[in-house]
Amino acid sequence: MNALIELEATTLTTLFSHGDVLGIRMFMEHMNMPLDVQDRLYDEISALKHLNHHQVSKVIEAFGQSQLSERLSY
């Protein structure tokens, strides 16, 4: 895992353990995550039975990319 994912996982683990929903959203927004990724990460991390840094970093690696095309055709 790279250092950026480690930092993100540590910060998100801390925010989730404190129940800081606004802080979680603001941190993800500051990381320039698309909203679909924010929602997916929030749901996946919330569903973890045991919140720890290693599991959160796995979730970030698995779900950290947007499924929406950057160029949506209208």
CSV table of N, CA and C in Angstrom, one decimal, residues 1-73:
chain,number,residue,atom,x,y,z
A,1,MET,N,0.8,-1.2,0.0
A,1,MET,CA,0.0,0.0,0.0
A,1,MET,C,0.9,1.2,0.0
A,2,ASN,N,0.4,2.3,-0.7
A,2,ASN,CA,1.2,3.5,-0.7
A,2,ASN,C,0.9,4.4,0.5
A,3,ALA,N,1.7,5.4,0.7
A,3,ALA,CA,1.6,6.3,1.8
A,3,ALA,C,0.3,7.1,1.8
A,4,LEU,N,-0.1,7.4,0.7
A,4,LEU,CA,-1.4,8.2,0.6
A,4,LEU,C,-2.6,7.4,1.1
A,5,ILE,N,-2.7,6.2,0.7
A,5,ILE,CA,-3.8,5.3,1.1
A,5,ILE,C,-3.7,5.1,2.6
A,6,GLU,N,-2.4,4.9,3.1
A,6,GLU,CA,-2.2,4.8,4.6
A,6,GLU,C,-2.7,6.0,5.3
A,7,LEU,N,-2.4,7.2,4.8
A,7,LEU,CA,-2.8,8.4,5.5
A,7,LEU,C,-4.4,8.5,5.4
A,8,GLU,N,-5.0,8.3,4.3
A,8,GLU,CA,-6.4,8.3,4.2
A,8,GLU,C,-7.1,7.4,5.1
A,9,ALA,N,-6.6,6.1,5.2
A,9,ALA,CA,-7.2,5.1,6.0
A,9,ALA,C,-7.1,5.5,7.5
A,10,THR,N,-5.9,6.0,7.9
A,10,THR,CA,-5.8,6.4,9.3
A,10,THR,C,-6.7,7.5,9.6
A,11,THR,N,-6.8,8.5,8.8
A,11,THR,CA,-7.7,9.7,9.0
A,11,THR,C,-9.2,9.2,9.1
A,12,LEU,N,-9.6,8.4,8.1
A,12,LEU,CA,-11.0,7.9,8.1
A,12,LEU,C,-11.3,7.0,9.2
A,13,THR,N,-10.4,6.2,9.7
A,13,THR,CA,-10.6,5.3,10.8
A,13,THR,C,-10.8,6.2,12.1
A,14,THR,N,-10.1,7.2,12.2
A,14,THR,CA,-10.2,8.1,13.4
A,14,THR,C,-11.6,8.8,13.3
A,15,LEU,N,-11.9,9.4,12.1
A,15,LEU,CA,-13.2,10.1,12.0
A,15,LEU,C,-14.4,9.1,12.2
A,16,PHE,N,-14.3,7.9,11.7
A,16,PHE,CA,-15.4,7.0,11.9
A,16,PHE,C,-15.5,6.6,13.3
A,17,SER,N,-14.4,6.4,14.0
A,17,SER,CA,-14.5,6.0,15.4
A,17,SER,C,-15.0,7.0,16.3
A,18,HIS,N,-14.9,8.3,15.9
A,18,HIS,CA,-15.5,9.4,16.6
A,18,HIS,C,-16.9,9.7,16.2
A,19,GLY,N,-17.4,9.1,15.1
A,19,GLY,CA,-18.7,9.3,14.6
A,19,GLY,C,-18.9,10.7,14.0
A,20,ASP,N,-17.9,11.2,13.5
A,20,ASP,CA,-17.9,12.6,12.9
A,20,ASP,C,-18.3,12.5,11.4
A,21,VAL,N,-19.6,12.5,11.2
A,21,VAL,CA,-20.1,12.3,9.8
A,21,VAL,C,-19.7,13.5,8.9
A,22,LEU,N,-19.8,14.7,9.5
A,22,LEU,CA,-19.5,15.9,8.7
A,22,LEU,C,-18.0,15.9,8.4
A,23,GLY,N,-17.2,15.6,9.4
A,23,GLY,CA,-15.7,15.5,9.2
A,23,GLY,C,-15.3,14.5,8.1
A,24,ILE,N,-16.0,13.4,8.1
A,24,ILE,CA,-15.8,12.3,7.1
A,24,ILE,C,-16.1,12.9,5.7
A,25,ARG,N,-17.2,13.5,5.5
A,25,ARG,CA,-17.6,14.1,4.2
A,25,ARG,C,-16.7,15.2,3.8
A,26,MET,N,-16.3,16.0,4.8
A,26,MET,CA,-15.4,17.1,4.4
A,26,MET,C,-14.0,16.6,4.0
A,27,PHE,N,-13.5,15.6,4.7
A,27,PHE,CA,-12.2,15.0,4.4
A,27,PHE,C,-12.3,14.3,3.0
A,28,MET,N,-13.3,13.6,2.7
A,28,MET,CA,-13.4,13.0,1.4
A,28,MET,C,-13.5,14.1,0.3
A,29,GLU,N,-14.2,15.1,0.6
A,29,GLU,CA,-14.4,16.2,-0.4
A,29,GLU,C,-13.0,16.9,-0.6
A,30,HIS,N,-12.3,17.1,0.5
A,30,HIS,CA,-10.9,17.7,0.4
A,30,HIS,C,-10.0,16.8,-0.4
A,31,MET,N,-10.2,15.5,-0.4
A,31,MET,CA,-9.4,14.6,-1.2
A,31,MET,C,-9.9,14.6,-2.7
A,32,ASN,N,-10.9,15.4,-3.0
A,32,ASN,CA,-11.4,15.5,-4.4
A,32,ASN,C,-12.0,14.2,-4.9
A,33,MET,N,-12.7,13.5,-4.0
A,33,MET,CA,-13.4,12.2,-4.3
A,33,MET,C,-14.7,12.6,-5.0
A,34,PRO,N,-15.0,11.9,-6.1
A,34,PRO,CA,-16.4,12.1,-6.6
A,34,PRO,C,-17.4,11.6,-5.6
A,35,LEU,N,-18.6,12.2,-5.7
A,35,LEU,CA,-19.7,11.8,-4.8
A,35,LEU,C,-20.1,10.4,-4.8
A,36,ASP,N,-20.0,9.7,-6.0
A,36,ASP,CA,-20.4,8.3,-6.0
A,36,ASP,C,-19.3,7.5,-5.2
A,37,VAL,N,-18.1,7.9,-5.3
A,37,VAL,CA,-17.0,7.2,-4.5
A,37,VAL,C,-17.2,7.5,-3.0
A,38,GLN,N,-17.5,8.7,-2.7
A,38,GLN,CA,-17.7,9.0,-1.3
A,38,GLN,C,-18.8,8.2,-0.7
A,39,ASP,N,-19.9,8.1,-1.4
A,39,ASP,CA,-21.1,7.3,-0.9
A,39,ASP,C,-20.7,5.8,-0.7
A,40,ARG,N,-20.0,5.3,-1.7
A,40,ARG,CA,-19.7,3.9,-1.7
A,40,ARG,C,-18.7,3.6,-0.5
A,41,LEU,N,-17.7,4.5,-0.4
A,41,LEU,CA,-16.7,4.3,0.7
A,41,LEU,C,-17.4,4.4,2.1
A,42,TYR,N,-18.3,5.4,2.2
A,42,TYR,CA,-19.0,5.6,3.5
A,42,TYR,C,-19.8,4.3,3.8
A,43,ASP,N,-20.5,3.8,2.8
A,43,ASP,CA,-21.3,2.6,3.1
A,43,ASP,C,-20.5,1.4,3.4
A,44,GLU,N,-19.4,1.2,2.7
A,44,GLU,CA,-18.5,0.0,2.9
A,44,GLU,C,-17.8,0.1,4.2
A,45,ILE,N,-17.3,1.3,4.6
A,45,ILE,CA,-16.6,1.4,5.9
A,45,ILE,C,-17.6,1.3,7.0
A,46,SER,N,-18.8,1.8,6.9
A,46,SER,CA,-19.8,1.7,7.9
A,46,SER,C,-20.2,0.3,8.1
A,47,ALA,N,-20.1,-0.6,7.1
A,47,ALA,CA,-20.5,-1.9,7.2
A,47,ALA,C,-19.5,-2.9,7.9
A,48,LEU,N,-18.3,-2.3,8.0
A,48,LEU,CA,-17.2,-3.2,8.7
A,48,LEU,C,-17.6,-3.5,10.1
A,49,LYS,N,-17.4,-4.8,10.5
A,49,LYS,CA,-17.7,-5.2,11.8
A,49,LYS,C,-16.7,-4.7,12.8
A,50,HIS,N,-15.4,-4.7,12.4
A,50,HIS,CA,-14.3,-4.2,13.3
A,50,HIS,C,-13.6,-3.2,12.5
A,51,LEU,N,-13.7,-1.9,12.9
A,51,LEU,CA,-13.1,-0.8,12.2
A,51,LEU,C,-11.6,-0.8,12.6
A,52,ASN,N,-10.7,-1.0,11.6
A,52,ASN,CA,-9.3,-0.9,11.8
A,52,ASN,C,-8.7,-0.4,10.6
A,53,HIS,N,-7.5,0.2,10.7
A,53,HIS,CA,-6.7,0.8,9.7
A,53,HIS,C,-6.5,-0.1,8.5
A,54,HIS,N,-6.2,-1.3,8.7
A,54,HIS,CA,-5.9,-2.2,7.6
A,54,HIS,C,-7.1,-2.5,6.7
A,55,GLN,N,-8.3,-2.7,7.4
A,55,GLN,CA,-9.5,-3.0,6.6
A,55,GLN,C,-10.0,-1.8,5.8
A,56,VAL,N,-9.8,-0.6,6.5
A,56,VAL,CA,-10.2,0.6,5.8
A,56,VAL,C,-9.4,0.9,4.6
A,57,SER,N,-8.1,0.6,4.6
A,57,SER,CA,-7.2,0.8,3.5
A,57,SER,C,-7.6,-0.2,2.4
A,58,LYS,N,-8.0,-1.4,2.7
A,58,LYS,CA,-8.4,-2.4,1.7
A,58,LYS,C,-9.7,-1.8,1.0
A,59,VAL,N,-10.6,-1.2,1.8
A,59,VAL,CA,-11.8,-0.7,1.2
A,59,VAL,C,-11.5,0.5,0.2
A,60,ILE,N,-10.6,1.3,0.6
A,60,ILE,CA,-10.2,2.4,-0.2
A,60,ILE,C,-9.6,1.9,-1.5
A,61,GLU,N,-8.7,0.9,-1.4
A,61,GLU,CA,-8.1,0.4,-2.7
A,61,GLU,C,-9.2,-0.3,-3.6
A,62,ALA,N,-10.2,-0.9,-3.0
A,62,ALA,CA,-11.2,-1.7,-3.7
A,62,ALA,C,-12.2,-0.7,-4.4
A,63,PHE,N,-12.6,0.3,-3.6
A,63,PHE,CA,-13.7,1.2,-4.1
A,63,PHE,C,-13.3,2.6,-4.3
A,64,GLY,N,-12.1,2.9,-4.4
A,64,GLY,CA,-11.6,4.3,-4.5
A,64,GLY,C,-11.7,4.9,-5.9
A,65,GLN,N,-12.2,4.2,-6.9
A,65,GLN,CA,-12.3,4.8,-8.2
A,65,GLN,C,-13.8,4.9,-8.6
A,66,SER,N,-14.0,6.0,-9.3
A,66,SER,CA,-15.4,6.3,-9.8
A,66,SER,C,-15.8,5.3,-10.8
A,67,GLN,N,-17.1,4.9,-10.8
A,67,GLN,CA,-17.6,4.0,-11.8
A,67,GLN,C,-18.3,4.8,-13.0
A,68,LEU,N,-18.4,6.1,-12.7
A,68,LEU,CA,-19.0,7.0,-13.7
A,68,LEU,C,-17.9,7.5,-14.7
A,69,SER,N,-18.3,7.5,-16.0
A,69,SER,CA,-17.4,8.1,-17.0
A,69,SER,C,-17.2,9.5,-16.8
A,70,GLU,N,-15.9,10.0,-17.0
A,70,GLU,CA,-15.6,11.4,-16.8
A,70,GLU,C,-16.3,12.2,-17.9
A,71,ARG,N,-16.6,11.6,-19.0
A,71,ARG,CA,-17.3,12.4,-20.1
A,71,ARG,C,-18.6,11.7,-20.3
A,72,LEU,N,-19.6,12.3,-19.7
A,72,LEU,CA,-21.0,11.7,-19.8
A,72,LEU,C,-21.6,12.3,-21.1
A,73,SER,N,-22.1,11.5,-22.0
A,73,SER,CA,-22.7,12.0,-23.2
A,73,SER,C,-24.2,12.3,-22.9
